[in-house]
Amino acid sequence: MKKLAILGSGFGSNFEAIARYLKDVEIICISDKPDAYILKRAEYLNIPALVLTLDEMEKYFSENKFDLVALAGFMRIIPENILSKMGRCINLHPSILPAFKGKDAIKQAYLYGVKVTGITIHEVTPELDSGRIIAQYPVIINDSMHYDELEETIHRVEHIIYPQVIEKLLNGE
Ligand code: GAR
């Protein structure tokens, strides 16, 4: 069975979308925040979960190997010494990179006034939101669209696209 580690620091809605979508994949949830809601989701989905500091991750990923590590709302830059132990590591970002890197990307795009934004799935490198792009999906911003509506649309798109991309990568496509 393929092994997938999902790392998140917060709400965990993408973790839940991925876990519900994938079949016959061994998943582990890892959070750097002991009080993150993603851990509650892991509990009710019956998925093993761990709380690890970034420092503890180096040893963990040296000793535990995965077919893929997927970041889903993991809000830390992972240094090279840890990345090199993880194997393939991908991230989901809520904008069309290279536009609007970093935090609050949906808000950055909305306030800038772009007419098209979207999501990006990319390889993780030690440089923020900069690795090779694997997939992107656009979201049109209508003139009448409120910020909340855009945020909701982006999340809906993330919950559909990210699980599909992860499945393809796990299948070697
Ligand atoms: C998602 O919108 C994801 O794109 C974003 O954090 C949110 C996590 O939501 N990631 C980044 O901004 C990474 N730079 P979730 O915890 O409900 O899955």
CSV table of N, CA and C and ligand atoms in Angstrom, one decimal:
chain,number,residue,atom,x,y,z
A,1,MET,N,0.8,-1.2,0.0
A,1,MET,CA,0.0,0.0,0.0
A,1,MET,C,0.9,1.3,0.0
A,2,LYS,N,0.5,2.3,-0.8
A,2,LYS,CA,1.2,3.5,-0.8
A,2,LYS,C,1.1,4.3,0.5
A,3,LYS,N,2.2,5.0,0.9
A,3,LYS,CA,2.2,5.7,2.2
A,3,LYS,C,2.2,7.2,1.9
A,4,LEU,N,1.3,7.9,2.6
A,4,LEU,CA,1.2,9.4,2.4
A,4,LEU,C,1.3,10.1,3.7
A,5,ALA,N,2.1,11.1,3.9
A,5,ALA,CA,2.1,11.9,5.1
A,5,ALA,C,1.5,13.2,4.7
A,6,ILE,N,0.5,13.7,5.5
A,6,ILE,CA,-0.1,15.0,5.3
A,6,ILE,C,0.3,15.9,6.5
A,7,LEU,N,0.9,17.1,6.2
A,7,LEU,CA,1.4,18.0,7.2
A,7,LEU,C,0.5,19.2,7.2
A,8,GLY,N,-0.1,19.6,8.4
A,8,GLY,CA,-0.9,20.8,8.5
A,8,GLY,C,-0.7,21.4,9.8
A,9,SER,N,-1.0,22.8,9.8
A,9,SER,CA,-0.8,23.5,11.1
A,9,SER,C,-2.2,24.0,11.6
A,10,GLY,N,-3.3,23.8,10.8
A,10,GLY,CA,-4.5,24.5,11.2
A,10,GLY,C,-5.8,23.7,11.1
A,11,PHE,N,-6.6,24.3,10.2
A,11,PHE,CA,-8.0,23.9,10.1
A,11,PHE,C,-8.2,22.5,9.5
A,12,GLY,N,-7.4,22.1,8.6
A,12,GLY,CA,-7.3,20.7,8.1
A,12,GLY,C,-8.4,20.4,7.1
A,13,SER,N,-9.1,21.3,6.5
A,13,SER,CA,-10.2,21.0,5.5
A,13,SER,C,-9.6,20.2,4.3
A,14,ASN,N,-8.4,20.6,3.9
A,14,ASN,CA,-7.8,19.8,2.7
A,14,ASN,C,-7.4,18.4,3.2
A,15,PHE,N,-6.9,18.3,4.4
A,15,PHE,CA,-6.5,17.0,4.9
A,15,PHE,C,-7.8,16.1,4.8
A,16,GLU,N,-8.9,16.6,5.3
A,16,GLU,CA,-10.1,15.8,5.3
A,16,GLU,C,-10.6,15.4,3.9
A,17,ALA,N,-10.5,16.4,3.0
A,17,ALA,CA,-10.9,16.1,1.6
A,17,ALA,C,-10.0,15.0,1.0
A,18,ILE,N,-8.7,15.1,1.3
A,18,ILE,CA,-7.8,14.1,0.7
A,18,ILE,C,-8.1,12.7,1.3
A,19,ALA,N,-8.2,12.7,2.7
A,19,ALA,CA,-8.5,11.4,3.4
A,19,ALA,C,-9.8,10.8,2.9
A,20,ARG,N,-10.8,11.6,2.6
A,20,ARG,CA,-12.1,11.0,2.2
A,20,ARG,C,-12.0,10.5,0.8
A,21,TYR,N,-11.1,11.1,0.0
A,21,TYR,CA,-11.1,10.8,-1.5
A,21,TYR,C,-10.2,9.6,-1.8
A,22,LEU,N,-9.1,9.5,-1.1
A,22,LEU,CA,-8.1,8.4,-1.4
A,22,LEU,C,-8.6,7.1,-0.8
A,23,LYS,N,-8.4,6.0,-1.7
A,23,LYS,CA,-8.8,4.7,-1.2
A,23,LYS,C,-7.5,3.9,-1.2
A,24,ASP,N,-7.4,3.0,-0.2
A,24,ASP,CA,-6.2,2.1,-0.2
A,24,ASP,C,-4.9,2.8,-0.1
A,25,VAL,N,-4.8,3.9,0.6
A,25,VAL,CA,-3.6,4.6,0.9
A,25,VAL,C,-3.4,4.7,2.4
A,26,GLU,N,-2.2,4.4,2.9
A,26,GLU,CA,-1.9,4.5,4.3
A,26,GLU,C,-1.6,6.0,4.6
A,27,ILE,N,-2.4,6.7,5.4
A,27,ILE,CA,-2.2,8.1,5.6
A,27,ILE,C,-1.8,8.3,7.0
A,28,ILE,N,-0.9,9.3,7.2
A,28,ILE,CA,-0.6,9.7,8.6
A,28,ILE,C,-0.7,11.3,8.6
A,29,CYS,N,-1.2,11.8,9.6
A,29,CYS,CA,-1.4,13.2,9.8
A,29,CYS,C,-0.3,13.7,10.7
A,30,ILE,N,0.4,14.8,10.3
A,30,ILE,CA,1.4,15.3,11.2
A,30,ILE,C,1.2,16.8,11.3
A,31,SER,N,1.2,17.3,12.6
A,31,SER,CA,1.0,18.7,12.8
A,31,SER,C,2.1,19.2,13.7
A,32,ASP,N,2.5,20.5,13.5
A,32,ASP,CA,3.4,21.1,14.4
A,32,ASP,C,2.7,21.9,15.5
A,33,LYS,N,1.4,21.9,15.5
A,33,LYS,CA,0.6,22.6,16.5
A,33,LYS,C,-0.3,21.7,17.3
A,34,PRO,N,0.0,21.5,18.6
A,34,PRO,CA,-0.8,20.5,19.4
A,34,PRO,C,-2.3,20.8,19.4
A,35,ASP,N,-2.7,22.1,19.2
A,35,ASP,CA,-4.1,22.4,19.4
A,35,ASP,C,-4.8,22.6,18.0
A,36,ALA,N,-4.1,22.1,16.9
A,36,ALA,CA,-4.7,22.4,15.6
A,36,ALA,C,-5.9,21.5,15.3
A,37,TYR,N,-6.9,22.1,14.7
A,37,TYR,CA,-8.2,21.3,14.4
A,37,TYR,C,-7.9,20.1,13.5
A,38,ILE,N,-6.9,20.2,12.7
A,38,ILE,CA,-6.5,19.0,11.8
A,38,ILE,C,-6.4,17.7,12.6
A,39,LEU,N,-6.0,17.9,13.9
A,39,LEU,CA,-5.8,16.7,14.7
A,39,LEU,C,-7.1,16.1,15.2
A,40,LYS,N,-8.1,17.0,15.4
A,40,LYS,CA,-9.5,16.5,15.7
A,40,LYS,C,-10.0,15.7,14.5
A,41,ARG,N,-9.8,16.3,13.3
A,41,ARG,CA,-10.3,15.6,12.1
A,41,ARG,C,-9.7,14.2,12.0
A,42,ALA,N,-8.3,14.1,12.2
A,42,ALA,CA,-7.7,12.8,12.1
A,42,ALA,C,-8.3,11.9,13.1
A,43,GLU,N,-8.7,12.4,14.3
A,43,GLU,CA,-9.3,11.5,15.3
A,43,GLU,C,-10.6,11.0,14.8
A,44,TYR,N,-11.5,11.9,14.3
A,44,TYR,CA,-12.8,11.3,13.9
A,44,TYR,C,-12.8,10.6,12.6
A,45,LEU,N,-11.7,10.7,11.8
A,45,LEU,CA,-11.6,9.9,10.6
A,45,LEU,C,-10.8,8.7,10.8
A,46,ASN,N,-10.3,8.5,12.1
A,46,ASN,CA,-9.6,7.3,12.5
A,46,ASN,C,-8.2,7.2,11.7
A,47,ILE,N,-7.6,8.3,11.6
A,47,ILE,CA,-6.3,8.3,10.9
A,47,ILE,C,-5.2,8.6,11.9
A,48,PRO,N,-4.1,7.9,12.0
A,48,PRO,CA,-3.1,8.1,13.0
A,48,PRO,C,-2.5,9.5,12.8
A,49,ALA,N,-2.2,10.2,14.0
A,49,ALA,CA,-1.7,11.5,13.9
A,49,ALA,C,-0.6,11.7,14.9
A,50,LEU,N,0.3,12.6,14.6
A,50,LEU,CA,1.5,12.9,15.4
A,50,LEU,C,1.6,14.4,15.5
A,51,VAL,N,2.1,14.9,16.7
A,51,VAL,CA,2.5,16.3,16.8
A,51,VAL,C,4.0,16.3,16.9
A,52,LEU,N,4.7,17.0,15.9
A,52,LEU,CA,6.1,17.0,15.9
A,52,LEU,C,6.6,18.5,15.7
A,53,THR,N,7.6,18.9,16.4
A,53,THR,CA,8.2,20.2,16.1
A,53,THR,C,9.0,20.0,14.8
A,54,LEU,N,9.4,21.1,14.2
A,54,LEU,CA,10.1,21.1,12.9
A,54,LEU,C,11.5,20.3,13.2
A,55,ASP,N,12.1,20.6,14.3
A,55,ASP,CA,13.3,19.9,14.7
A,55,ASP,C,13.1,18.4,14.8
A,56,GLU,N,12.0,17.9,15.4
A,56,GLU,CA,11.8,16.5,15.5
A,56,GLU,C,11.5,15.8,14.2
A,57,MET,N,11.1,16.6,13.2
A,57,MET,CA,10.7,16.0,11.9
A,57,MET,C,12.0,15.5,11.2
A,58,GLU,N,13.1,16.0,11.4
A,58,GLU,CA,14.3,15.5,10.7
A,58,GLU,C,14.5,14.0,11.1
A,59,LYS,N,14.5,13.7,12.4
A,59,LYS,CA,14.7,12.3,12.8
A,59,LYS,C,13.5,11.5,12.3
A,60,TYR,N,12.3,12.0,12.5
A,60,TYR,CA,11.1,11.2,12.1
A,60,TYR,C,11.2,10.8,10.6
A,61,PHE,N,11.5,11.8,9.7
A,61,PHE,CA,11.6,11.4,8.3
A,61,PHE,C,12.8,10.7,7.9
A,62,SER,N,13.8,10.7,8.7
A,62,SER,CA,15.0,9.8,8.5
A,62,SER,C,14.6,8.4,8.7
A,63,GLU,N,13.7,8.2,9.7
A,63,GLU,CA,13.4,6.8,10.1
A,63,GLU,C,12.1,6.3,9.5
A,64,ASN,N,11.3,7.2,8.9
A,64,ASN,CA,10.0,6.7,8.3
A,64,ASN,C,9.9,7.3,6.9
A,65,LYS,N,9.7,6.3,6.0
A,65,LYS,CA,9.7,6.8,4.6
A,65,LYS,C,8.3,6.7,4.0
A,66,PHE,N,8.0,7.7,3.1
A,66,PHE,CA,6.7,7.8,2.5
A,66,PHE,C,6.8,7.9,1.0
A,67,ASP,N,5.8,7.5,0.2
A,67,ASP,CA,5.8,7.7,-1.2
A,67,ASP,C,5.6,9.2,-1.5
A,68,LEU,N,4.9,9.9,-0.6
A,68,LEU,CA,4.7,11.3,-0.9
A,68,LEU,C,4.4,12.0,0.4
A,69,VAL,N,4.9,13.2,0.6
A,69,VAL,CA,4.6,14.1,1.7
A,69,VAL,C,3.8,15.3,1.1
A,70,ALA,N,2.6,15.5,1.6
A,70,ALA,CA,1.8,16.6,1.1
A,70,ALA,C,1.5,17.6,2.2
A,71,LEU,N,1.9,18.9,1.9
A,71,LEU,CA,1.6,20.0,2.9
A,71,LEU,C,0.2,20.5,2.6
A,72,ALA,N,-0.6,20.6,3.6
A,72,ALA,CA,-1.9,21.1,3.5
A,72,ALA,C,-2.2,22.1,4.6
A,73,GLY,N,-1.8,23.4,4.3
A,73,GLY,CA,-1.9,24.4,5.4
A,73,GLY,C,-0.8,24.3,6.4
A,74,PHE,N,0.3,23.8,6.0
A,74,PHE,CA,1.5,23.7,6.9
A,74,PHE,C,2.2,25.1,6.8
A,75,MET,N,2.2,25.9,7.8
A,75,MET,CA,2.6,27.3,7.7
A,75,MET,C,4.1,27.5,8.1
A,76,ARG,N,5.0,26.6,7.7
A,76,ARG,CA,6.4,26.8,8.0
A,76,ARG,C,7.2,26.5,6.8
A,77,ILE,N,8.4,27.2,6.7
A,77,ILE,CA,9.3,26.9,5.7
A,77,ILE,C,10.1,25.7,6.2
A,78,ILE,N,10.3,24.7,5.3
A,78,ILE,CA,11.0,23.5,5.7
A,78,ILE,C,12.4,23.6,5.2
A,79,PRO,N,13.4,23.5,6.1
A,79,PRO,CA,14.8,23.7,5.6
A,79,PRO,C,15.3,22.4,4.9
A,80,GLU,N,16.3,22.6,4.1
A,80,GLU,CA,16.9,21.6,3.2
A,80,GLU,C,17.2,20.3,4.0
A,81,ASN,N,17.8,20.4,5.2
A,81,ASN,CA,18.2,19.2,5.9
A,81,ASN,C,17.0,18.3,6.2
A,82,ILE,N,15.8,18.9,6.4
A,82,ILE,CA,14.6,18.1,6.6
A,82,ILE,C,13.9,17.6,5.3
A,83,LEU,N,13.9,18.5,4.3
A,83,LEU,CA,13.3,18.2,3.0
A,83,LEU,C,14.1,17.0,2.4
A,84,SER,N,15.4,17.0,2.6
A,84,SER,CA,16.1,15.9,1.9
A,84,SER,C,15.8,14.5,2.6
A,85,LYS,N,15.2,14.5,3.8
A,85,LYS,CA,14.8,13.3,4.4
A,85,LYS,C,13.4,12.9,4.0
A,86,MET,N,12.6,13.8,3.6
A,86,MET,CA,11.2,13.6,3.3
A,86,MET,C,10.9,12.8,2.0
A,87,GLY,N,11.8,12.9,1.1
A,87,GLY,CA,11.5,12.4,-0.3
A,87,GLY,C,10.7,13.4,-1.0
A,88,ARG,N,9.8,13.0,-1.9
A,88,ARG,CA,9.0,14.0,-2.6
A,88,ARG,C,8.0,14.7,-1.7
A,89,CYS,N,8.1,16.0,-1.8
A,89,CYS,CA,7.2,16.8,-0.9
A,89,CYS,C,6.5,17.9,-1.8
A,90,ILE,N,5.2,18.0,-1.7
A,90,ILE,CA,4.4,19.0,-2.5
A,90,ILE,C,3.6,19.9,-1.5
A,91,ASN,N,3.2,21.0,-2.1
A,91,ASN,CA,2.5,22.0,-1.3
A,91,ASN,C,1.3,22.5,-2.2
A,92,LEU,N,0.3,22.9,-1.5
A,92,LEU,CA,-0.9,23.6,-2.1
A,92,LEU,C,-0.9,25.0,-1.7
A,93,HIS,N,-1.0,25.9,-2.7
A,93,HIS,CA,-1.0,27.4,-2.4
A,93,HIS,C,-2.2,28.0,-3.1
A,94,PRO,N,-2.9,28.9,-2.3
A,94,PRO,CA,-4.1,29.5,-2.9
A,94,PRO,C,-4.0,30.7,-3.8
A,95,SER,N,-3.1,30.6,-4.8
A,95,SER,CA,-3.0,31.6,-5.8
A,95,SER,C,-2.3,31.0,-7.0
A,96,ILE,N,-2.3,31.7,-8.1
A,96,ILE,CA,-1.6,31.3,-9.3
A,96,ILE,C,-0.2,31.8,-9.2
A,97,LEU,N,0.7,30.9,-8.6
A,97,LEU,CA,2.1,31.3,-8.5
A,97,LEU,C,2.7,31.5,-9.8
A,98,PRO,N,3.7,32.5,-10.0
A,98,PRO,CA,4.4,33.1,-8.9
A,98,PRO,C,3.7,34.3,-8.3
A,99,ALA,N,2.5,34.6,-8.6
A,99,ALA,CA,1.8,35.7,-8.0
A,99,ALA,C,1.3,35.4,-6.6
A,100,PHE,N,1.5,36.4,-5.7
A,100,PHE,CA,0.9,36.3,-4.3
A,100,PHE,C,1.4,35.2,-3.5
A,101,LYS,N,2.7,35.2,-3.3
A,101,LYS,CA,3.4,34.2,-2.5
A,101,LYS,C,3.1,34.5,-1.0
A,102,GLY,N,3.3,33.6,-0.1
A,102,GLY,CA,3.3,33.8,1.3
A,102,GLY,C,1.9,33.8,1.9
A,103,LYS,N,1.7,34.4,3.0
A,103,LYS,CA,0.5,34.3,3.8
A,103,LYS,C,-0.7,35.1,3.1
A,104,ASP,N,-1.9,34.7,3.4
A,104,ASP,CA,-3.1,35.4,3.0
A,104,ASP,C,-3.1,35.7,1.5
A,105,ALA,N,-2.8,34.7,0.7
A,105,ALA,CA,-2.7,34.8,-0.7
A,105,ALA,C,-4.0,35.2,-1.4
A,106,ILE,N,-5.1,34.6,-0.8
A,106,ILE,CA,-6.4,34.9,-1.4
A,106,ILE,C,-6.8,36.4,-1.2
A,107,LYS,N,-6.5,36.9,0.0
A,107,LYS,CA,-6.7,38.3,0.2
A,107,LYS,C,-5.8,39.2,-0.6
A,108,GLN,N,-4.6,38.8,-0.7
A,108,GLN,CA,-3.6,39.6,-1.5
A,108,GLN,C,-4.2,39.7,-2.9
A,109,ALA,N,-4.6,38.6,-3.5
A,109,ALA,CA,-5.1,38.7,-4.9
A,109,ALA,C,-6.4,39.5,-5.0
A,110,TYR,N,-7.3,39.4,-4.0
A,110,TYR,CA,-8.5,40.1,-4.0
A,110,TYR,C,-8.3,41.6,-3.9
A,111,LEU,N,-7.4,42.0,-3.0
A,111,LEU,CA,-7.1,43.4,-2.8
A,111,LEU,C,-6.4,44.0,-3.9
A,112,TYR,N,-5.6,43.2,-4.6
A,112,TYR,CA,-4.8,43.7,-5.8
A,112,TYR,C,-5.8,44.0,-6.9
A,113,GLY,N,-6.9,43.3,-7.0
A,113,GLY,CA,-7.9,43.5,-8.0
A,113,GLY,C,-7.7,42.7,-9.2
A,114,VAL,N,-7.0,41.5,-9.1
A,114,VAL,CA,-6.8,40.7,-10.3
A,114,VAL,C,-8.2,40.1,-10.7
A,115,LYS,N,-8.3,39.8,-11.9
A,115,LYS,CA,-9.6,39.2,-12.4
A,115,LYS,C,-9.6,37.7,-12.5
A,116,VAL,N,-8.4,37.1,-12.4
A,116,VAL,CA,-8.3,35.7,-12.3
A,116,VAL,C,-7.3,35.3,-11.2
A,117,THR,N,-7.6,34.4,-10.3
A,117,THR,CA,-6.7,33.9,-9.4
A,117,THR,C,-6.8,32.4,-9.4
A,118,GLY,N,-6.5,31.6,-8.3
A,118,GLY,CA,-6.7,30.2,-8.4
A,118,GLY,C,-5.8,29.5,-7.4
A,119,ILE,N,-5.5,28.3,-7.8
A,119,ILE,CA,-4.6,27.5,-6.8
A,119,ILE,C,-3.4,26.9,-7.6
A,120,THR,N,-2.4,26.6,-6.8
A,120,THR,CA,-1.2,26.0,-7.4
A,120,THR,C,-0.7,24.8,-6.5
A,121,ILE,N,-0.3,23.8,-7.1
A,121,ILE,CA,0.3,22.6,-6.4
A,121,ILE,C,1.7,22.6,-7.0
A,122,HIS,N,2.7,22.6,-6.1
A,122,HIS,CA,4.1,22.7,-6.5
A,122,HIS,C,5.0,21.9,-5.6
A,123,GLU,N,6.2,21.6,-6.1
A,123,GLU,CA,7.2,20.9,-5.3
A,123,GLU,C,7.7,21.9,-4.3
A,124,VAL,N,8.0,21.3,-3.1
A,124,VAL,CA,8.5,22.2,-2.0
A,124,VAL,C,10.0,22.3,-2.1
A,125,THR,N,10.5,23.5,-2.0
A,125,THR,CA,12.0,23.8,-1.9
A,125,THR,C,12.1,24.7,-0.6
A,126,PRO,N,13.3,24.9,-0.2
A,126,PRO,CA,13.5,25.7,1.0
A,126,PRO,C,13.1,27.2,0.7
A,127,GLU,N,12.9,27.5,-0.5
A,127,GLU,CA,12.5,28.9,-0.8
A,127,GLU,C,11.0,29.0,-0.9
A,128,LEU,N,10.4,29.9,-0.2
A,128,LEU,CA,8.9,30.0,-0.1
A,128,LEU,C,8.1,30.0,-1.4
A,129,ASP,N,7.2,29.1,-1.5
A,129,ASP,CA,6.3,29.0,-2.6
A,129,ASP,C,7.0,29.1,-4.0
A,130,SER,N,8.1,28.4,-4.2
A,130,SER,CA,8.9,28.6,-5.4
A,130,SER,C,9.3,27.4,-6.2
A,131,GLY,N,8.9,26.2,-5.7
A,131,GLY,CA,9.3,25.0,-6.4
A,131,GLY,C,8.6,24.8,-7.7
A,132,ARG,N,9.0,23.8,-8.5
A,132,ARG,CA,8.5,23.5,-9.8
A,132,ARG,C,6.9,23.3,-9.7
A,133,ILE,N,6.2,23.9,-10.6
A,133,ILE,CA,4.8,23.8,-10.6
A,133,ILE,C,4.3,22.5,-11.2
A,134,ILE,N,3.4,21.8,-10.4
A,134,ILE,CA,2.9,20.5,-10.9
A,134,ILE,C,1.5,20.7,-11.5
A,135,ALA,N,0.6,21.6,-10.9
A,135,ALA,CA,-0.7,21.8,-11.4
A,135,ALA,C,-1.2,23.2,-11.0
A,136,GLN,N,-2.1,23.7,-11.8
A,136,GLN,CA,-2.7,25.0,-11.4
A,136,GLN,C,-4.2,24.9,-11.9
A,137,TYR,N,-5.0,25.6,-11.2
A,137,TYR,CA,-6.5,25.7,-11.6
A,137,TYR,C,-7.0,27.1,-11.3
A,138,PRO,N,-7.6,27.7,-12.4
A,138,PRO,CA,-8.0,29.1,-12.2
A,138,PRO,C,-9.3,29.3,-11.6
A,139,VAL,N,-9.5,30.5,-11.0
A,139,VAL,CA,-10.8,30.9,-10.4
A,139,VAL,C,-11.0,32.4,-10.9
A,140,ILE,N,-12.1,32.6,-11.6
A,140,ILE,CA,-12.4,33.9,-12.1
A,140,ILE,C,-13.0,34.8,-11.0
A,141,ILE,N,-12.6,36.0,-10.9
A,141,ILE,CA,-13.1,36.9,-9.9
A,141,ILE,C,-14.1,37.9,-10.6
A,142,ASN,N,-15.4,37.7,-10.4
A,142,ASN,CA,-16.4,38.6,-11.0
A,142,ASN,C,-16.4,40.0,-10.3
A,143,ASP,N,-16.8,41.0,-11.0
A,143,ASP,CA,-16.8,42.3,-10.4
A,143,ASP,C,-17.7,42.4,-9.1
A,144,SER,N,-18.7,41.6,-9.1
A,144,SER,CA,-19.6,41.6,-8.0
A,144,SER,C,-19.2,40.7,-6.8
A,145,MET,N,-18.1,40.0,-7.0
A,145,MET,CA,-17.8,39.0,-6.0
A,145,MET,C,-17.2,39.6,-4.7
A,146,HIS,N,-17.8,39.1,-3.6
A,146,HIS,CA,-17.3,39.5,-2.3
A,146,HIS,C,-16.1,38.6,-1.9
A,147,TYR,N,-15.3,39.1,-1.0
A,147,TYR,CA,-14.1,38.4,-0.6
A,147,TYR,C,-14.5,37.0,-0.1
A,148,ASP,N,-15.5,36.9,0.8
A,148,ASP,CA,-15.9,35.6,1.4
A,148,ASP,C,-16.3,34.6,0.3
A,149,GLU,N,-16.9,35.1,-0.7
A,149,GLU,CA,-17.3,34.2,-1.8
A,149,GLU,C,-16.1,33.7,-2.6
A,150,LEU,N,-15.1,34.6,-2.8
A,150,LEU,CA,-13.9,34.1,-3.4
A,150,LEU,C,-13.2,33.1,-2.6
A,151,GLU,N,-13.1,33.3,-1.3
A,151,GLU,CA,-12.4,32.4,-0.4
A,151,GLU,C,-13.1,31.0,-0.4
A,152,GLU,N,-14.4,31.1,-0.4
A,152,GLU,CA,-15.2,29.8,-0.4
A,152,GLU,C,-14.9,29.0,-1.7
A,153,THR,N,-14.9,29.8,-2.8
A,153,THR,CA,-14.7,29.2,-4.1
A,153,THR,C,-13.3,28.5,-4.2
A,154,ILE,N,-12.3,29.3,-3.7
A,154,ILE,CA,-10.9,28.8,-3.8
A,154,ILE,C,-10.9,27.5,-3.0
A,155,HIS,N,-11.5,27.5,-1.8
A,155,HIS,CA,-11.4,26.3,-0.9
A,155,HIS,C,-12.1,25.1,-1.6
A,156,ARG,N,-13.3,25.4,-2.3
A,156,ARG,CA,-14.0,24.3,-2.9
A,156,ARG,C,-13.1,23.7,-4.0
A,157,VAL,N,-12.4,24.6,-4.8
A,157,VAL,CA,-11.6,24.1,-5.9
A,157,VAL,C,-10.4,23.3,-5.3
A,158,GLU,N,-9.8,23.8,-4.2
A,158,GLU,CA,-8.7,23.0,-3.6
A,158,GLU,C,-9.1,21.6,-3.2
A,159,HIS,N,-10.3,21.5,-2.6
A,159,HIS,CA,-10.8,20.2,-2.1
A,159,HIS,C,-11.1,19.2,-3.2
A,160,ILE,N,-11.3,19.7,-4.4
A,160,ILE,CA,-11.5,18.8,-5.6
A,160,ILE,C,-10.1,18.5,-6.2
A,161,ILE,N,-9.3,19.5,-6.5
A,161,ILE,CA,-8.1,19.3,-7.3
A,161,ILE,C,-7.0,18.6,-6.5
A,162,TYR,N,-6.7,19.1,-5.3
A,162,TYR,CA,-5.5,18.6,-4.6
A,162,TYR,C,-5.6,17.0,-4.4
A,163,PRO,N,-6.8,16.5,-3.9
A,163,PRO,CA,-6.8,15.0,-3.8
A,163,PRO,C,-6.6,14.3,-5.1
A,164,GLN,N,-7.1,14.8,-6.2
A,164,GLN,CA,-6.9,14.2,-7.5
A,164,GLN,C,-5.4,14.2,-7.9
A,165,VAL,N,-4.7,15.3,-7.7
A,165,VAL,CA,-3.3,15.4,-8.1
A,165,VAL,C,-2.5,14.5,-7.2
A,166,ILE,N,-2.8,14.4,-5.9
A,166,ILE,CA,-2.1,13.5,-5.0
A,166,ILE,C,-2.3,12.0,-5.5
A,167,GLU,N,-3.5,11.7,-5.8
A,167,GLU,CA,-3.8,10.3,-6.3
A,167,GLU,C,-2.9,10.0,-7.5
A,168,LYS,N,-2.8,11.0,-8.5
A,168,LYS,CA,-2.1,10.8,-9.7
A,168,LYS,C,-0.6,10.6,-9.4
A,169,LEU,N,-0.1,11.4,-8.5
A,169,LEU,CA,1.4,11.3,-8.1
A,169,LEU,C,1.6,10.0,-7.4
A,170,LEU,N,0.7,9.5,-6.6
A,170,LEU,CA,0.9,8.3,-5.9
A,170,LEU,C,0.9,7.1,-6.9
A,171,ASN,N,0.1,7.3,-8.0
A,171,ASN,CA,0.1,6.2,-9.0
A,171,ASN,C,1.2,6.3,-10.0
A,172,GLY,N,2.1,7.3,-9.8
A,172,GLY,CA,3.2,7.5,-10.7
A,172,GLY,C,2.8,8.1,-12.0
A,173,GLU,N,1.7,8.8,-12.1
A,173,GLU,CA,1.3,9.5,-13.4
A,173,GLU,C,1.9,10.8,-13.5
B,1,GAR,C1,-5.4,26.4,2.2
B,1,GAR,O1,-6.2,27.4,1.6
B,1,GAR,C2,-4.0,26.3,1.5
B,1,GAR,O2,-4.1,26.6,0.2
B,1,GAR,C3,-3.3,27.4,2.3
B,1,GAR,O3,-3.8,27.2,3.6
B,1,GAR,C4,-5.1,26.8,3.6
B,1,GAR,C5,-5.2,25.6,4.5
B,1,GAR,O4,-6.6,25.2,4.8
B,1,GAR,N1,-1.9,27.3,2.2
B,1,GAR,C6,-1.1,28.3,2.1
B,1,GAR,O5,-1.4,29.4,2.2
B,1,GAR,C7,0.4,27.9,2.0
B,1,GAR,N2,1.2,29.0,1.7
B,1,GAR,P1,-6.9,23.9,5.5
B,1,GAR,O6,-6.1,23.8,6.8
B,1,GAR,O7,-8.4,24.0,5.8
B,1,GAR,O8,-6.6,22.8,4.6
